[in-house]
Amino acid sequence: KSESYILYYEAIIICDMLCSTVNSSSFSLSLVLLLASCALQFLSSTQAFSNTSPRHETMSLLNLESKRLEAEDLLTKLTITQKVRLLSGGSLWTTKEVPHLNLPKIWLCDGPHGLRKVDEWSTDLTSGRIRSTCFPTASCMACSWDPTLLKKVGNALGVESRFHGVTVLLGPGINLIRHPCGGRTFEYFSEDPYLTGCLASALVQGIQSQNVGVALKHFFCNNQEKWRFDLNVVVDERTQKELYERAFKHVVRESQPLTIMCAYNKVNGIFCCENKPVLTRIRKEWNFKGLFITDWGATNDRVLGIQAGIDLEMPGSVGACDDHVLNALKNGELREEELDKCVTRVLCLKLLGKEFNNLNRREVINGSLKVDIDEHHLLAKKVAMGSAVLLKNDNNILPLSRDTSIAVIGEFARKPRFQGMGSSDVFPTKVDSAWERIRDYTEFARYVAGYDNTDPNETINHELIEEAVQLAKISDVALIFCGLTETSESEAFDRTDINLSAGHNALVEAVSAANKNTVVMLTNGSPVSMPWLDQVSGILDCWLGGQAGASAAIDLVFGESSPSGKLAQTFPCQFEDVPSKKCFPGVNKQVVYQEGLNVGYRYYDSAKLNVLFPFGHGLSYSTFELQNFSAILVASSEQGVEVSLSLEIKNVGDVFAGEVVQCYVHSSASAVYRPEQELKAFQKVFLKPNEKVNVTMTLRTEAFSLWDVGTQDWIIEGGDYEIRMGTSCRNIHFSKTISISSNQTCSAEAIKLHPPLQHRQLEEEMNSMCEPSSCLNNSIDGSRLHKNSLLCEAQKTCLGRALRKTALWTMNRNADEVTKKCNEEMVDGVSFRAIVLLSRGYISYPILELILHIMNGEFFSFLRKLFPTISSYLYQNIFYRKNQV
């Protein structure tokens, strides 16, 4: 139990002792509640001098340490070979069984925004798949700015996972959105690490409250899809700590995830799955108690991975790395103590999984564990409604009245795009239609397609556009459902710009010219440009709203509820304004994060650039007044800082609505460069008309600290800090300066590496950054194919083309055209080592070496190794399949 619960129970015991003397049950109950409340209130107020945010233990029973003694006992019953085999999966989605220890396999399934469980050796990701609730994607949910709501989503995800026997849900993905064109932007939350950390912590707490573990992913600097299996990210230490690690750190300390999934890429030349200094630091400094697992096919050198503390290699590679590990143990390269640490943690996981899977099975059988798909669908709808962002609403065109004649335009109105493609693809329990929901509200609506979603080239269809124009001319309002199509953004490839397709843009421009009362209903997983912004009256950004997103959007359009979403990403005026544009996706499998701390609004605000829509922006059908702001410095020293914030907010409009109060901190006189302002606290409130509430927040040490590369520590500079309160980063209502007392100063090395810059200097600095010549050369000779070469690099060889065709045939057997395109990008971007790990044992590393010899024209090497390799392969493959552990 955490300290709060220990204190809670102590209060109850004291109450019981006291009340037994007065023999009054009503007095007993009152005293219990009073003392328990006092105890919890006391605990919540004892964080003043903490160097980190207050930690909250999850209420789940997922405690690996509770299984340590039992795991250590089982460890003695395993041979060296069995230990090694235990550290890799048993299939694509399960761990290995250990029959002689009575340890069954456990399931690890995809699930950032919905459970995806398929057959354990399914390669097309559809065989045996189950239906589950598809909630909005992370980039959508982030716009809710509502941790309470995300905790409910987590709870529902946990229930569905328990019901289907899943021990670990692979998500959430919390990488920082460095560039809006990143292929998996829709799977991530925000460009801000604090917002990401708060929302992801709530989601994790919800999932793990159901005794289902999470795999927090993808650690770390996994911000693009191009070259993802062999990409080297070059990032400075301060940026790494303050931006790219910060959300992970927040979630670990607040919610203690069961596992962390390490990414494919390298950071500063070291693969994430081999980065011993970083992974060791996470266990020590962040107090991480769980397992590190690899992303699927991310293992490069399993020995280095074990030494770094990577516990579980996924998926099951049928022992592809086992010989390498066993040889390392024999020659002393790997110590058995290092191996045992990983094995012990895997045994703890399996024991925990066994316990809860047995419990879950009993609950399913006796009917106490059920999945209410209708209730979860309504929750998905509530989340979508709370996340939709009203970007523009000229002349209060929204909400619409039921007697308005409406031109409903766009195929998305009938066939919504509600999720992203790739490993997060969910088989939904049901899917709502905007057109069907509109017909529930009014009979004065007509529909036309506007564009052809089956056109892979997304060309302009003049005939369909003309049909839409004619309908718009005779209607009061035109509702255009448009956005990014399934072939525009997906896992496995990045976008090349932030534009909608030519067909969608042409449709909006033509219809808005015919009817000024045009409202655009956007479907997108990431920011887009809007060349027609000034021509339309309204824009409702629905994002990828999940299976109930379409009906949620229409309920907002007709005023069933007021939009309350706020942007978690900045919408730039033009693609050229994106600070990392010149460094994305990099050159020669390498990308340099030379924009440093200048990601998203941190850059736009520091450079004083105009944006299309700022971070935190979102309109409402109501109006709010903020007043009586106060900021009181409660504690200030090198040991810790605490600032108490308070303000009143009042709904002065006519409808029940929500608003997000946002707090940004500006350092007035830092010795090093700091962005203009950074989000450090927020709170979402819902108010009835004329209702007023007092909003309180607390800023602690972490809100003011920075990483000093010279002293290798977090420091708090003394001086003035401006506390800014508003409803977006560009809509600040109040500011107040506080003075923090501290003797800590930045080191000379920190000042040299990050000198303070004015906004004009910053623009000049950014314009000179990220030239290809500044990137380091790849250390591996690109003229020869090797295990980390990508399959697309081998297409000049006959064997490479044959491998590609075989892989696509395997994956595309039951795929539609859109999925086939995603699969093509995924196959082209896969590395040879990943092919080995994903091949179910049919291609081993020695076999891969033969293949590479042929591709590189090294025929004598091929012939010399052919017979011994094939003989060993046949023997080991047959033997291994009969003896898993």
Short mmCIF file of C-alpha atoms in Angstrom, two decimals, residues 138-574:
data_model
loop_
_atom_site.label_atom_id
_atom_site.label_comp_id
_atom_site.label_asym_id
_atom_site.label_seq_id
_atom_site.Cartn_x
_atom_site.Cartn_y
_atom_site.Cartn_z
CA ALA A 138 -4.16 9.75 -28.90
CA SER A 139 -3.82 12.95 -30.96
CA CYS A 140 -7.61 13.32 -30.66
CA MET A 141 -7.93 12.42 -26.97
CA ALA A 142 -5.12 14.83 -26.12
CA CYS A 143 -7.35 17.69 -27.26
CA SER A 144 -9.74 16.89 -24.42
CA TRP A 145 -7.13 18.12 -21.90
CA ASP A 146 -9.12 15.94 -19.49
CA PRO A 147 -7.17 13.38 -17.41
CA THR A 148 -10.36 12.22 -15.68
CA LEU A 149 -11.89 11.28 -19.00
CA LEU A 150 -8.76 9.46 -20.14
CA LYS A 151 -8.67 7.46 -16.94
CA LYS A 152 -12.17 6.21 -17.78
CA VAL A 153 -10.95 5.21 -21.25
CA GLY A 154 -8.06 3.35 -19.64
CA ASN A 155 -10.47 1.56 -17.34
CA ALA A 156 -12.56 0.42 -20.33
CA LEU A 157 -9.47 -0.72 -22.24
CA GLY A 158 -8.40 -2.66 -19.18
CA VAL A 159 -11.78 -4.37 -18.83
CA GLU A 160 -11.79 -5.47 -22.47
CA SER A 161 -8.21 -6.72 -22.18
CA ARG A 162 -9.02 -8.71 -19.04
CA PHE A 163 -12.06 -10.24 -20.69
CA HIS A 164 -9.96 -11.47 -23.61
CA GLY A 165 -7.11 -12.77 -21.45
CA VAL A 166 -4.53 -10.10 -22.30
CA THR A 167 -1.86 -9.40 -19.70
CA VAL A 168 -0.06 -6.46 -21.36
CA LEU A 169 -1.66 -3.84 -23.60
CA LEU A 170 0.89 -2.34 -25.98
CA GLY A 171 0.40 1.35 -25.41
CA PRO A 172 0.03 4.21 -24.93
CA GLY A 173 2.48 5.82 -27.35
CA ILE A 174 3.79 9.03 -25.79
CA ASN A 175 6.58 10.23 -28.05
CA LEU A 176 6.75 13.98 -28.49
CA ILE A 177 5.27 15.23 -31.76
CA ARG A 178 8.39 16.84 -33.17
CA HIS A 179 7.06 17.29 -36.71
CA PRO A 180 3.42 17.18 -37.89
CA CYS A 181 4.33 14.86 -40.79
CA GLY A 182 5.54 12.01 -38.61
CA GLY A 183 3.72 8.89 -39.76
CA ARG A 184 2.51 7.93 -36.28
CA THR A 185 1.57 11.42 -35.12
CA PHE A 186 -2.02 10.25 -34.71
CA GLU A 187 -0.80 7.66 -32.15
CA TYR A 188 0.93 10.27 -30.01
CA PHE A 189 -0.52 12.96 -27.77
CA SER A 190 1.11 16.34 -28.13
CA GLU A 191 4.04 18.59 -28.93
CA ASP A 192 4.24 19.33 -25.20
CA PRO A 193 5.76 16.80 -22.76
CA TYR A 194 3.86 18.02 -19.70
CA LEU A 195 0.44 17.68 -21.33
CA THR A 196 1.47 14.30 -22.74
CA GLY A 197 2.68 13.09 -19.36
CA CYS A 198 -0.46 14.15 -17.48
CA LEU A 199 -2.88 12.58 -19.96
CA ALA A 200 -0.87 9.39 -20.47
CA SER A 201 -0.50 8.93 -16.70
CA ALA A 202 -4.27 8.99 -16.30
CA LEU A 203 -4.72 6.51 -19.15
CA VAL A 204 -2.11 4.16 -17.67
CA GLN A 205 -3.69 4.36 -14.23
CA GLY A 206 -7.05 3.45 -15.72
CA ILE A 207 -5.71 0.44 -17.63
CA GLN A 208 -3.61 -0.89 -14.76
CA SER A 209 -6.45 -0.46 -12.27
CA GLN A 210 -7.90 -3.51 -14.04
CA ASN A 211 -4.71 -5.51 -13.38
CA VAL A 212 -3.68 -5.26 -17.02
CA GLY A 213 -0.19 -3.94 -17.62
CA VAL A 214 0.79 -1.38 -20.23
CA ALA A 215 3.79 -1.10 -22.52
CA LEU A 216 4.70 2.57 -22.50
CA LYS A 217 6.14 3.24 -25.95
CA HIS A 218 8.26 3.95 -27.95
CA PHE A 219 11.23 4.90 -25.78
CA PHE A 220 12.72 7.17 -27.07
CA CYS A 221 13.11 9.86 -29.83
CA ASN A 222 10.88 7.75 -32.09
CA ASN A 223 9.50 10.67 -34.07
CA GLN A 224 9.43 9.49 -37.67
CA GLU A 225 8.88 6.38 -39.77
CA LYS A 226 11.51 6.80 -42.49
CA TRP A 227 14.50 4.49 -41.84
CA ARG A 228 12.93 3.67 -38.47
CA PHE A 229 14.76 0.33 -38.10
CA ASP A 230 18.20 1.87 -38.52
CA LEU A 231 17.72 5.60 -37.99
CA ASN A 232 20.28 7.43 -35.85
CA VAL A 233 18.84 10.38 -33.95
CA VAL A 234 21.41 12.99 -32.93
CA VAL A 235 20.05 15.07 -30.05
CA ASP A 236 21.75 17.22 -27.42
CA GLU A 237 21.60 16.14 -23.80
CA ARG A 238 19.48 19.01 -22.49
CA THR A 239 16.85 18.63 -25.21
CA GLN A 240 16.75 14.88 -24.62
CA LYS A 241 16.13 15.36 -20.89
CA GLU A 242 13.76 18.33 -20.99
CA LEU A 243 11.62 17.26 -23.96
CA TYR A 244 12.01 13.70 -25.23
CA GLU A 245 12.39 11.90 -21.88
CA ARG A 246 10.15 14.11 -19.80
CA ALA A 247 6.76 12.57 -20.60
CA PHE A 248 8.14 9.06 -19.98
CA LYS A 249 9.58 10.22 -16.69
CA HIS A 250 6.26 11.75 -15.68
CA VAL A 251 4.31 8.56 -16.39
CA VAL A 252 6.84 6.30 -14.67
CA ARG A 253 6.81 8.38 -11.50
CA GLU A 254 3.06 8.96 -11.46
CA SER A 255 1.76 5.59 -12.66
CA GLN A 256 4.59 3.00 -12.62
CA PRO A 257 3.83 1.23 -15.94
CA LEU A 258 4.37 -2.53 -15.93
CA THR A 259 6.63 -2.38 -19.00
CA ILE A 260 8.39 0.14 -21.23
CA MET A 261 8.83 -0.69 -24.90
CA CYS A 262 12.11 0.47 -26.42
CA ALA A 263 12.11 1.83 -29.96
CA TYR A 264 13.76 0.65 -33.18
CA ASN A 265 16.01 3.65 -33.70
CA LYS A 266 19.40 4.67 -32.36
CA VAL A 267 19.99 7.78 -30.26
CA ASN A 268 23.43 9.32 -30.58
CA GLY A 269 24.74 6.14 -32.19
CA ILE A 270 23.33 3.61 -29.68
CA PHE A 271 20.26 1.49 -30.36
CA CYS A 272 17.48 2.20 -27.86
CA CYS A 273 17.37 -1.52 -27.04
CA GLU A 274 21.09 -1.45 -26.12
CA ASN A 275 21.35 1.91 -24.34
CA LYS A 276 22.65 0.75 -20.96
CA PRO A 277 23.42 4.21 -19.50
CA VAL A 278 19.91 5.51 -20.16
CA LEU A 279 18.03 2.36 -19.15
CA THR A 280 20.08 2.01 -15.97
CA ARG A 281 19.38 5.64 -15.10
CA ILE A 282 15.65 5.09 -15.54
CA ARG A 283 15.66 2.25 -13.02
CA LYS A 284 17.71 4.24 -10.49
CA GLU A 285 16.55 7.84 -10.87
CA TRP A 286 12.95 7.26 -11.94
CA ASN A 287 12.52 4.23 -9.68
CA PHE A 288 11.16 2.14 -12.54
CA LYS A 289 10.21 -1.32 -11.25
CA GLY A 290 8.90 -2.95 -14.42
CA LEU A 291 10.28 -4.67 -17.50
CA PHE A 292 11.94 -3.29 -20.58
CA ILE A 293 10.75 -5.00 -23.76
CA THR A 294 11.75 -4.51 -27.38
CA ASP A 295 9.52 -3.17 -30.07
CA TRP A 296 8.59 -5.95 -32.47
CA GLY A 297 11.77 -6.78 -34.37
CA ALA A 298 13.88 -4.08 -32.71
CA THR A 299 16.64 -6.36 -31.38
CA ASN A 300 20.02 -5.61 -32.93
CA ASP A 301 22.49 -7.32 -30.57
CA ARG A 302 20.74 -9.42 -27.92
CA VAL A 303 23.84 -9.66 -25.73
CA LEU A 304 24.15 -5.89 -25.53
CA GLY A 305 20.41 -5.75 -24.91
CA ILE A 306 20.61 -8.08 -21.91
CA GLN A 307 23.55 -6.13 -20.53
CA ALA A 308 21.48 -2.96 -20.89
CA GLY A 309 18.56 -4.55 -19.04
CA ILE A 310 16.21 -5.38 -21.92
CA ASP A 311 14.23 -8.20 -20.35
CA LEU A 312 12.00 -9.51 -23.12
CA GLU A 313 12.67 -9.69 -26.85
CA MET A 314 9.52 -9.62 -28.96
CA PRO A 315 8.14 -11.20 -31.00
CA GLY A 316 8.96 -14.89 -30.81
CA SER A 317 11.90 -15.39 -33.17
CA VAL A 318 12.19 -19.15 -32.56
CA GLY A 319 15.59 -18.72 -30.95
CA ALA A 320 17.20 -16.50 -33.59
CA CYS A 321 19.43 -14.84 -30.98
CA ASP A 322 19.86 -17.72 -28.52
CA ASP A 323 23.14 -19.11 -29.87
CA HIS A 324 24.70 -15.68 -29.77
CA VAL A 325 23.70 -15.26 -26.11
CA LEU A 326 24.86 -18.76 -25.14
CA ASN A 327 28.23 -18.22 -26.83
CA ALA A 328 28.60 -14.89 -25.02
CA LEU A 329 27.99 -16.65 -21.72
CA LYS A 330 30.60 -19.30 -22.54
CA ASN A 331 33.31 -16.85 -23.55
CA GLY A 332 32.63 -14.45 -20.66
CA GLU A 333 31.31 -11.58 -22.73
CA LEU A 334 28.02 -11.86 -20.81
CA ARG A 335 27.86 -12.65 -17.10
CA GLU A 336 25.21 -15.03 -15.75
CA GLU A 337 24.25 -12.45 -13.10
CA GLU A 338 23.26 -10.03 -15.90
CA LEU A 339 21.19 -12.78 -17.50
CA ASP A 340 19.55 -13.73 -14.19
CA LYS A 341 18.34 -10.18 -13.54
CA CYS A 342 16.37 -10.20 -16.80
CA VAL A 343 15.13 -13.77 -16.30
CA THR A 344 13.90 -12.93 -12.80
CA ARG A 345 11.87 -9.99 -14.05
CA VAL A 346 10.36 -12.10 -16.85
CA LEU A 347 9.45 -14.79 -14.33
CA CYS A 348 7.79 -12.11 -12.17
CA LEU A 349 5.77 -11.01 -15.18
CA LYS A 350 4.71 -14.57 -15.97
CA LEU A 351 3.74 -15.27 -12.37
CA LEU A 352 1.71 -12.09 -12.25
CA GLY A 353 0.09 -12.91 -15.59
CA LYS A 354 -0.74 -16.43 -14.44
CA GLU A 355 -2.38 -15.16 -11.25
CA PHE A 356 -4.57 -12.60 -12.96
CA ASN A 357 -5.42 -14.73 -15.98
CA ASN A 358 -6.71 -17.44 -13.63
CA LEU A 359 -8.74 -14.82 -11.77
CA ASN A 360 -10.07 -13.36 -15.01
CA ARG A 361 -11.12 -16.77 -16.31
CA ARG A 362 -13.08 -17.47 -13.15
CA GLU A 363 -14.79 -14.08 -13.36
CA VAL A 364 -15.70 -14.62 -17.02
CA ILE A 365 -17.13 -18.06 -16.23
CA ASN A 366 -19.19 -16.87 -13.25
CA GLY A 367 -20.36 -13.80 -15.14
CA SER A 368 -18.81 -11.16 -12.90
CA LEU A 369 -16.47 -9.98 -15.69
CA LYS A 370 -18.37 -8.70 -18.70
CA VAL A 371 -17.82 -6.15 -21.43
CA ASP A 372 -20.70 -3.74 -21.93
CA ILE A 373 -20.03 -2.77 -25.54
CA ASP A 374 -22.88 -0.25 -25.58
CA GLU A 375 -21.55 1.50 -22.48
CA HIS A 376 -18.04 1.60 -23.95
CA HIS A 377 -19.44 2.94 -27.22
CA LEU A 378 -21.11 5.77 -25.32
CA LEU A 379 -17.82 6.46 -23.51
CA ALA A 380 -16.02 6.59 -26.86
CA LYS A 381 -18.63 9.11 -28.02
CA LYS A 382 -18.20 11.21 -24.89
CA VAL A 383 -14.44 11.31 -25.43
CA ALA A 384 -14.85 12.29 -29.07
CA MET A 385 -17.23 15.10 -28.10
CA GLY A 386 -14.86 16.36 -25.43
CA SER A 387 -11.91 16.27 -27.85
CA ALA A 388 -13.34 17.93 -30.95
CA VAL A 389 -11.93 21.43 -31.39
CA LEU A 390 -14.02 24.29 -32.72
CA LEU A 391 -11.35 26.19 -34.64
CA LYS A 392 -13.56 28.84 -36.26
CA ASN A 393 -17.19 29.91 -35.76
CA ASP A 394 -17.87 33.18 -37.57
CA ASN A 395 -21.22 34.76 -36.75
CA ASN A 396 -22.00 31.78 -34.52
CA ILE A 397 -22.88 29.66 -37.51
CA LEU A 398 -22.76 26.69 -35.18
CA PRO A 399 -24.80 25.21 -33.65
CA LEU A 400 -27.35 24.62 -36.40
CA SER A 401 -31.10 24.63 -35.89
CA ARG A 402 -33.11 21.61 -36.93
CA ASP A 403 -35.07 23.51 -39.58
CA THR A 404 -31.90 24.53 -41.46
CA SER A 405 -31.55 23.07 -44.93
CA ILE A 406 -28.17 21.38 -45.12
CA ALA A 407 -25.98 20.24 -47.98
CA VAL A 408 -24.07 17.27 -46.59
CA ILE A 409 -20.96 16.87 -48.75
CA GLY A 410 -18.15 14.34 -48.62
CA GLU A 411 -17.85 10.55 -48.49
CA PHE A 412 -16.55 10.79 -44.92
CA ALA A 413 -20.14 11.66 -43.93
CA ARG A 414 -21.24 8.15 -44.86
CA LYS A 415 -18.02 6.19 -44.50
CA PRO A 416 -16.03 7.91 -41.76
CA ARG A 417 -12.31 7.63 -41.30
CA PHE A 418 -12.10 7.14 -37.56
CA GLN A 419 -8.65 5.64 -36.85
CA GLY A 420 -5.14 5.38 -38.24
CA MET A 421 -3.57 2.53 -40.15
CA GLY A 422 -0.91 0.11 -39.00
CA SER A 423 -0.43 -1.78 -35.76
CA SER A 424 -3.09 0.29 -33.98
CA ASP A 425 -5.86 -0.73 -36.41
CA VAL A 426 -8.87 -1.90 -34.35
CA PHE A 427 -11.79 -4.12 -35.46
CA PRO A 428 -14.62 -1.98 -33.97
CA THR A 429 -17.79 -3.25 -32.30
CA LYS A 430 -19.80 -0.76 -34.38
CA VAL A 431 -19.19 2.40 -36.43
CA ASP A 432 -21.45 5.46 -36.41
CA SER A 433 -22.28 7.44 -39.54
CA ALA A 434 -22.55 11.22 -39.62
CA TRP A 435 -25.18 11.07 -42.35
CA GLU A 436 -27.37 8.68 -40.37
CA ARG A 437 -27.02 10.86 -37.26
CA ILE A 438 -27.95 14.01 -39.24
CA ARG A 439 -31.14 12.31 -40.36
CA ASP A 440 -32.04 11.81 -36.68
CA TYR A 441 -32.01 15.59 -36.26
CA THR A 442 -33.53 16.91 -39.48
CA GLU A 443 -35.30 15.96 -42.68
CA PHE A 444 -33.97 19.04 -44.46
CA ALA A 445 -30.63 17.52 -45.47
CA ARG A 446 -29.36 16.08 -48.74
CA TYR A 447 -26.14 14.23 -49.44
CA VAL A 448 -23.60 14.21 -52.29
CA ALA A 449 -20.21 12.48 -52.38
CA GLY A 450 -17.98 15.41 -53.43
CA TYR A 451 -14.95 13.15 -53.99
CA ASP A 452 -14.09 9.51 -54.61
CA ASN A 453 -12.39 7.82 -51.68
CA THR A 454 -11.54 4.78 -53.78
CA ASP A 455 -9.27 6.88 -56.00
CA PRO A 456 -5.72 6.07 -54.77
CA ASN A 457 -4.35 9.22 -56.45
CA GLU A 458 -6.93 11.48 -54.77
CA THR A 459 -7.34 13.52 -57.93
CA ILE A 460 -9.85 16.32 -58.46
CA ASN A 461 -13.23 14.96 -59.61
CA HIS A 462 -14.84 17.93 -61.35
CA GLU A 463 -18.13 16.16 -61.89
CA LEU A 464 -18.60 15.36 -58.21
CA ILE A 465 -17.49 18.87 -57.19
CA GLU A 466 -20.00 20.46 -59.54
CA GLU A 467 -22.75 18.31 -58.06
CA ALA A 468 -21.74 19.52 -54.60
CA VAL A 469 -21.72 23.17 -55.72
CA GLN A 470 -25.24 22.92 -57.10
CA LEU A 471 -26.56 21.42 -53.88
CA ALA A 472 -24.74 24.06 -51.78
CA LYS A 473 -26.36 26.86 -53.78
CA ILE A 474 -29.88 25.77 -52.80
CA SER A 475 -29.06 25.01 -49.15
CA ASP A 476 -28.82 27.26 -46.10
CA VAL A 477 -25.60 25.66 -44.90
CA ALA A 478 -23.00 23.41 -46.49
CA LEU A 479 -21.35 20.82 -44.23
CA ILE A 480 -18.20 19.48 -45.88
CA PHE A 481 -16.68 16.29 -44.45
CA CYS A 482 -13.08 16.19 -45.62
CA GLY A 483 -9.56 15.65 -44.35
CA LEU A 484 -6.64 13.28 -44.58
CA THR A 485 -7.43 9.94 -46.18
CA GLU A 486 -6.21 6.52 -45.05
CA THR A 487 -3.45 6.58 -47.65
CA SER A 488 -2.25 9.99 -46.42
CA GLU A 489 -1.10 9.10 -42.91
CA SER A 490 -0.22 5.75 -41.45
CA GLU A 491 2.41 3.81 -39.61
CA ALA A 492 5.39 2.87 -41.85
CA PHE A 493 5.62 6.14 -43.79
CA ASP A 494 5.72 9.87 -43.14
CA ARG A 495 3.74 12.59 -44.85
CA THR A 496 5.68 14.82 -47.23
CA ASP A 497 3.65 17.97 -46.50
CA ILE A 498 0.74 19.18 -44.38
CA ASN A 499 -1.71 19.64 -47.26
CA LEU A 500 -5.04 17.99 -47.79
CA SER A 501 -5.39 16.28 -51.15
CA ALA A 502 -5.98 18.47 -54.18
CA GLY A 503 -9.46 17.00 -54.52
CA HIS A 504 -10.50 17.90 -50.99
CA ASN A 505 -9.07 21.42 -51.17
CA ALA A 506 -10.75 22.05 -54.54
CA LEU A 507 -14.05 20.85 -53.12
CA VAL A 508 -13.91 23.24 -50.14
CA GLU A 509 -12.91 26.19 -52.31
CA ALA A 510 -15.68 25.58 -54.85
CA VAL A 511 -18.45 24.99 -52.31
CA SER A 512 -17.47 27.93 -50.09
CA ALA A 513 -17.50 30.18 -53.16
CA ALA A 514 -21.06 29.05 -53.85
CA ASN A 515 -22.28 29.30 -50.25
CA LYS A 516 -20.61 31.53 -47.67
CA ASN A 517 -22.25 29.50 -44.86
CA THR A 518 -19.84 26.63 -45.27
CA VAL A 519 -18.66 24.59 -42.30
CA VAL A 520 -15.72 22.21 -42.67
CA MET A 521 -15.77 19.02 -40.60
CA LEU A 522 -12.13 17.99 -40.51
CA THR A 523 -10.91 14.41 -40.22
CA ASN A 524 -7.19 14.27 -39.49
CA GLY A 525 -4.63 12.72 -37.20
CA SER A 526 -2.24 15.69 -37.37
CA PRO A 527 -2.23 19.39 -38.32
CA VAL A 528 -3.10 20.39 -41.88
CA SER A 529 -2.90 23.58 -43.95
CA MET A 530 -6.08 25.45 -44.87
CA PRO A 531 -5.72 27.62 -47.99
CA TRP A 532 -9.49 28.20 -47.87
CA LEU A 533 -9.56 29.35 -44.21
CA ASP A 534 -10.89 32.85 -44.95
CA GLN A 535 -13.61 31.51 -47.28
CA VAL A 536 -15.45 29.30 -44.77
CA SER A 537 -17.54 30.32 -41.78
CA GLY A 538 -16.81 27.44 -39.48
CA ILE A 539 -14.29 24.65 -38.86
CA LEU A 540 -14.81 21.79 -36.43
CA ASP A 541 -11.73 19.61 -36.11
CA CYS A 542 -13.01 16.12 -35.27
CA TRP A 543 -9.59 14.43 -35.55
CA LEU A 544 -9.71 10.63 -35.69
CA GLY A 545 -12.63 10.30 -33.33
CA GLY A 546 -12.98 6.55 -32.99
CA GLN A 547 -16.00 4.42 -33.76
CA ALA A 548 -18.46 6.94 -32.28
CA GLY A 549 -16.70 10.04 -33.56
CA ALA A 550 -19.16 10.72 -36.38
CA SER A 551 -22.26 10.84 -34.16
CA ALA A 552 -20.33 12.87 -31.57
CA ALA A 553 -19.48 15.49 -34.20
CA ILE A 554 -23.10 15.81 -35.34
CA ASP A 555 -24.34 16.16 -31.76
CA LEU A 556 -21.93 19.09 -31.43
CA VAL A 557 -23.10 20.58 -34.73
CA PHE A 558 -26.70 20.62 -33.51
CA GLY A 559 -25.83 21.94 -30.06
CA GLU A 560 -26.47 18.82 -28.01
CA SER A 561 -23.25 19.80 -26.25
CA SER A 562 -20.72 22.60 -26.57
CA PRO A 563 -17.26 21.89 -28.02
CA SER A 564 -14.63 22.01 -25.28
CA GLY A 565 -11.53 20.61 -27.00
CA LYS A 566 -8.25 22.51 -27.11
CA LEU A 567 -5.42 21.99 -29.58
CA ALA A 568 -2.58 19.82 -28.32
CA GLN A 569 -0.56 20.74 -31.42
CA THR A 570 0.07 24.03 -33.20
CA PHE A 571 -1.32 24.53 -36.71
CA PRO A 572 1.39 26.51 -38.56
CA CYS A 573 0.53 29.07 -41.22
CA GLN A 574 2.71 27.28 -43.75
#
